[in-house]
Short mmCIF file of C-alpha atoms in Angstrom, two decimals:
data_model
loop_
_atom_site.label_atom_id
_atom_site.label_comp_id
_atom_site.label_asym_id
_atom_site.label_seq_id
_atom_site.Cartn_x
_atom_site.Cartn_y
_atom_site.Cartn_z
CA UNK A 1 104.45 98.96 113.14
CA UNK A 2 100.88 99.74 112.70
CA UNK A 3 98.85 100.85 115.65
CA UNK A 4 95.27 102.39 116.66
CA UNK A 5 95.41 103.77 120.30
CA UNK A 6 92.05 104.67 121.51
CA UNK A 7 91.18 107.06 124.45
CA UNK A 8 90.58 105.88 127.91
CA UNK A 9 87.52 104.20 129.79
CA UNK A 10 84.29 106.63 129.99
CA UNK A 11 81.40 106.77 132.37
CA UNK A 12 78.71 108.71 131.15
CA UNK A 13 75.02 109.31 132.49
CA UNK A 14 71.92 108.38 130.42
CA UNK A 15 71.00 111.05 128.00
CA UNK A 16 74.80 112.22 127.88
CA UNK A 17 77.03 111.92 124.94
CA UNK A 18 80.48 110.29 124.53
CA UNK A 19 83.31 111.17 122.12
CA UNK A 20 86.11 108.19 121.89
CA UNK A 21 89.47 108.82 119.83
CA UNK A 22 91.44 106.61 117.78
CA UNK A 23 94.85 107.77 116.87
CA UNK A 24 96.67 105.98 114.01
CA UNK A 25 100.34 105.38 113.32
CA UNK A 26 102.49 103.47 111.38
CA UNK A 27 100.56 103.81 107.90
CA UNK A 28 99.18 106.39 105.67
CA UNK A 29 96.01 107.57 107.69
CA UNK A 30 94.14 108.70 104.65
CA UNK A 31 94.51 105.35 102.81
CA UNK A 32 92.33 103.25 104.78
CA UNK A 33 88.62 103.47 106.13
CA UNK A 34 88.19 103.72 109.82
CA UNK A 35 85.33 101.70 111.06
CA UNK A 36 83.77 101.44 114.81
CA UNK A 37 82.49 98.20 116.09
CA UNK A 38 81.01 97.69 119.66
CA UNK A 39 80.80 94.67 121.79
CA UNK A 40 78.67 94.49 125.09
CA UNK A 41 80.02 92.27 127.74
CA UNK A 42 79.64 88.61 126.68
CA UNK A 43 78.06 89.40 123.49
CA UNK A 44 79.08 89.68 119.74
CA UNK A 45 80.34 92.28 117.53
CA UNK A 46 78.21 95.09 116.23
CA UNK A 47 79.15 97.00 113.35
CA UNK A 48 78.39 100.95 113.87
CA UNK A 49 79.66 102.54 110.52
CA UNK A 50 82.85 103.58 108.70
CA UNK A 51 84.62 106.85 107.59
CA UNK A 52 86.85 107.67 104.62
CA UNK A 53 89.37 109.58 106.26
CA UNK A 54 90.65 111.22 102.82
CA UNK A 55 87.08 112.75 102.07
CA UNK A 56 85.36 112.59 105.55
CA UNK A 57 82.60 110.68 103.99
CA UNK A 58 80.68 108.57 106.43
CA UNK A 59 78.41 105.53 106.38
CA UNK A 60 76.37 104.60 109.46
CA UNK A 61 74.55 101.49 110.42
CA UNK A 62 70.93 102.37 110.39
CA UNK A 63 70.46 101.50 114.18
CA UNK A 64 72.67 104.29 114.98
CA UNK A 65 71.71 107.09 112.56
CA UNK A 66 70.95 110.12 114.10
CA UNK A 67 72.91 109.46 117.19
CA UNK A 68 76.52 108.58 116.00
CA UNK A 69 78.90 111.15 114.28
CA UNK A 70 82.37 110.09 112.92
CA UNK A 71 85.00 112.69 112.20
CA UNK A 72 88.67 113.06 111.88
CA UNK A 73 91.46 115.43 112.21
CA UNK A 74 93.97 114.53 109.50
CA UNK A 75 96.78 116.45 110.86
CA UNK A 76 97.24 114.45 114.00
CA UNK A 77 95.87 110.95 112.27
CA UNK A 78 93.09 110.89 114.73
CA UNK A 79 89.48 109.51 114.27
CA UNK A 80 86.65 110.38 116.52
CA UNK A 81 83.34 108.51 117.03
CA UNK A 82 80.51 110.52 119.03
CA UNK A 83 77.58 108.67 120.33
CA UNK A 84 74.72 110.94 121.68
CA UNK A 85 71.64 110.20 123.55
CA UNK A 86 73.12 107.61 125.49
CA UNK A 87 71.17 104.98 127.33
CA UNK A 88 72.24 101.90 129.53
CA UNK A 89 72.19 99.47 126.47
CA UNK A 90 75.10 101.50 124.97
CA UNK A 91 77.33 100.18 127.82
CA UNK A 92 80.17 98.43 125.72
CA UNK A 93 83.54 98.29 124.58
CA UNK A 94 83.85 100.38 121.36
CA UNK A 95 86.57 99.38 118.95
CA UNK A 96 88.11 101.49 116.03
CA UNK A 97 89.64 99.46 113.33
CA UNK A 98 91.08 99.99 109.77
CA UNK A 99 90.22 98.27 106.69
CA UNK A 100 90.96 98.81 102.96
CA UNK A 101 87.80 99.48 100.67
CA UNK A 102 88.38 98.74 97.09
CA UNK A 103 86.07 98.23 94.10
CA UNK A 104 83.51 99.36 95.96
CA UNK A 105 83.75 96.69 98.63
CA UNK A 106 84.15 97.86 102.29
CA UNK A 107 87.03 96.01 104.04
CA UNK A 108 87.79 94.14 101.08
CA UNK A 109 90.85 92.30 102.80
CA UNK A 110 88.85 91.89 106.12
CA UNK A 111 89.44 94.10 109.16
CA UNK A 112 93.02 93.73 109.79
CA UNK A 113 94.22 96.27 112.41
CA UNK A 114 92.03 96.84 115.63
CA UNK A 115 92.55 99.29 118.50
CA UNK A 116 92.46 98.17 122.09
CA UNK A 117 88.97 98.99 122.75
CA UNK A 118 87.63 101.86 124.99
CA UNK A 119 84.96 100.72 127.42
CA UNK A 120 81.77 103.19 127.68
CA UNK A 121 79.60 102.63 131.00
CA UNK A 122 76.38 104.47 130.86
CA UNK A 123 75.04 104.61 134.24
CA UNK A 124 73.05 107.08 136.57
CA UNK B 1 70.51 92.83 106.63
CA UNK B 2 72.27 89.31 106.26
CA UNK B 3 72.19 87.42 109.52
CA UNK B 4 74.96 84.95 110.09
CA UNK B 5 74.09 81.96 112.42
CA UNK B 6 77.48 80.22 113.91
CA UNK B 7 77.43 76.67 115.42
CA UNK B 8 78.03 75.02 117.48
CA UNK B 9 77.85 77.81 120.43
CA UNK B 10 80.53 75.93 122.22
CA UNK B 11 83.05 73.31 120.95
CA UNK B 12 84.97 71.31 123.67
CA UNK B 13 88.06 69.77 122.37
CA UNK B 14 91.48 68.88 123.30
CA UNK B 15 94.75 70.08 122.14
CA UNK B 16 95.76 68.31 118.76
CA UNK B 17 92.56 67.53 117.73
CA UNK B 18 90.72 69.22 114.87
CA UNK B 19 88.03 71.86 115.11
CA UNK B 20 85.34 72.65 112.62
CA UNK B 21 83.38 75.57 112.90
CA UNK B 22 80.40 76.60 110.68
CA UNK B 23 79.10 79.79 109.66
CA UNK B 24 75.60 79.89 107.77
CA UNK B 25 74.27 83.08 106.06
CA UNK B 26 70.50 84.04 105.82
CA UNK B 27 71.24 84.85 102.18
CA UNK B 28 74.09 84.33 99.83
CA UNK B 29 77.22 86.23 100.59
CA UNK B 30 78.20 88.34 97.81
CA UNK B 31 81.42 87.19 96.01
CA UNK B 32 82.25 85.00 99.09
CA UNK B 33 83.15 88.12 100.99
CA UNK B 34 83.54 86.42 104.40
CA UNK B 35 85.96 86.71 106.91
CA UNK B 36 86.80 84.99 110.29
CA UNK B 37 88.31 86.41 113.36
CA UNK B 38 89.71 84.94 116.52
CA UNK B 39 89.15 86.73 120.07
CA UNK B 40 90.64 86.06 123.35
CA UNK B 41 89.39 87.56 126.79
CA UNK B 42 90.08 91.14 127.06
CA UNK B 43 91.60 91.46 123.80
CA UNK B 44 90.47 92.70 120.41
CA UNK B 45 89.55 90.41 117.59
CA UNK B 46 92.25 89.38 115.17
CA UNK B 47 91.59 88.77 111.51
CA UNK B 48 92.52 84.91 110.51
CA UNK B 49 90.83 84.52 107.23
CA UNK B 50 89.23 86.85 104.50
CA UNK B 51 87.49 86.22 101.18
CA UNK B 52 86.47 83.03 102.72
CA UNK B 53 89.45 81.09 102.19
CA UNK B 54 92.51 83.50 102.17
CA UNK B 55 94.83 83.70 105.11
CA UNK B 56 95.72 86.92 106.76
CA UNK B 57 99.59 87.81 107.13
CA UNK B 58 101.06 85.96 110.08
CA UNK B 59 98.31 83.23 110.37
CA UNK B 60 99.56 79.68 110.83
CA UNK B 61 98.64 77.16 108.07
CA UNK B 62 96.69 74.91 110.50
CA UNK B 63 93.97 77.63 110.04
CA UNK B 64 91.95 77.33 106.72
CA UNK B 65 88.73 78.49 105.55
CA UNK B 66 86.41 77.24 102.87
CA UNK B 67 82.75 77.36 101.70
CA UNK B 68 80.75 79.66 99.35
CA UNK B 69 77.01 81.04 99.11
CA UNK B 70 75.55 80.78 102.48
CA UNK B 71 77.72 77.95 104.22
CA UNK B 72 81.25 78.78 105.32
CA UNK B 73 83.58 76.74 107.43
CA UNK B 74 86.59 77.53 109.54
CA UNK B 75 88.84 74.56 110.10
CA UNK B 76 91.87 74.50 113.02
CA UNK B 77 93.66 71.23 111.78
CA UNK B 78 95.53 70.62 115.14
CA UNK B 79 94.50 72.94 118.11
CA UNK B 80 97.28 74.55 119.88
CA UNK B 81 96.86 75.71 123.56
CA UNK B 82 96.74 79.13 122.49
CA UNK B 83 93.83 78.35 120.21
CA UNK B 84 91.24 78.28 122.89
CA UNK B 85 89.04 81.14 122.18
CA UNK B 86 86.02 82.75 120.58
CA UNK B 87 85.66 82.85 116.65
CA UNK B 88 83.56 85.23 114.80
CA UNK B 89 82.46 85.18 111.09
CA UNK B 90 81.63 88.51 109.38
CA UNK B 91 80.41 88.83 105.77
CA UNK B 92 81.37 92.33 104.12
CA UNK B 93 79.66 91.78 100.49
CA UNK B 94 76.57 93.19 101.54
CA UNK B 95 75.85 96.47 103.48
CA UNK B 96 75.91 96.78 106.26
CA UNK B 97 78.66 94.31 107.24
CA UNK B 98 77.42 91.91 109.91
CA UNK B 99 78.93 89.54 112.35
CA UNK B 100 77.84 85.96 113.61
CA UNK B 101 77.38 85.54 117.44
CA UNK B 102 80.52 83.64 117.95
CA UNK B 103 81.79 80.02 118.62
CA UNK B 104 83.68 79.26 121.91
CA UNK B 105 86.38 76.75 121.52
CA UNK B 106 87.10 75.43 125.08
CA UNK B 107 89.37 72.59 126.38
#
């Protein structure tokens, strides 16, 4: 079975950084993009960016440029998302997910597998 | 970026009724690359429909998607108790991918 297992909840102070991990199993890690989406309490879904685990290439949403870094360790099929200069507005559940990019279309078949989410709380 | 507006915000229905959810885009969605997701409290979203009308694996046929250009619809033909949730649309034809704000289907 395909799974994405994320690291546990985090509490960070404003100005700090947080790094969330996402371990994939049940499929070839390098064959699917890993994307990151966040959701503030009671709010909608917000696209943060994506990474190609094979090449390491990334594409970040403009809103997060300069603050987000997506990396991976292919030897352990794990992706990471680091967000820096945290502020209270970054308090949210952060999801990793996989999708298949083909013909230049990101998530051609939709976002078919999601992690369970990691709650990040930014508070002084 | 493409803005997706979902309506209504809340849909109050009973089990067995038909649900019709709307998703309108601020500009045409390239090649109808539009998906629908269901989300229940405390859970991650679940993919229902991709490419506007293709059901994802394991999704019951009471869920159907339609539309093109700037107007898309998710229809649930007969609501089951487990279908009461929040539904999001997403376009992925133009970067960055964007999501609608959601429609809550409640009893």
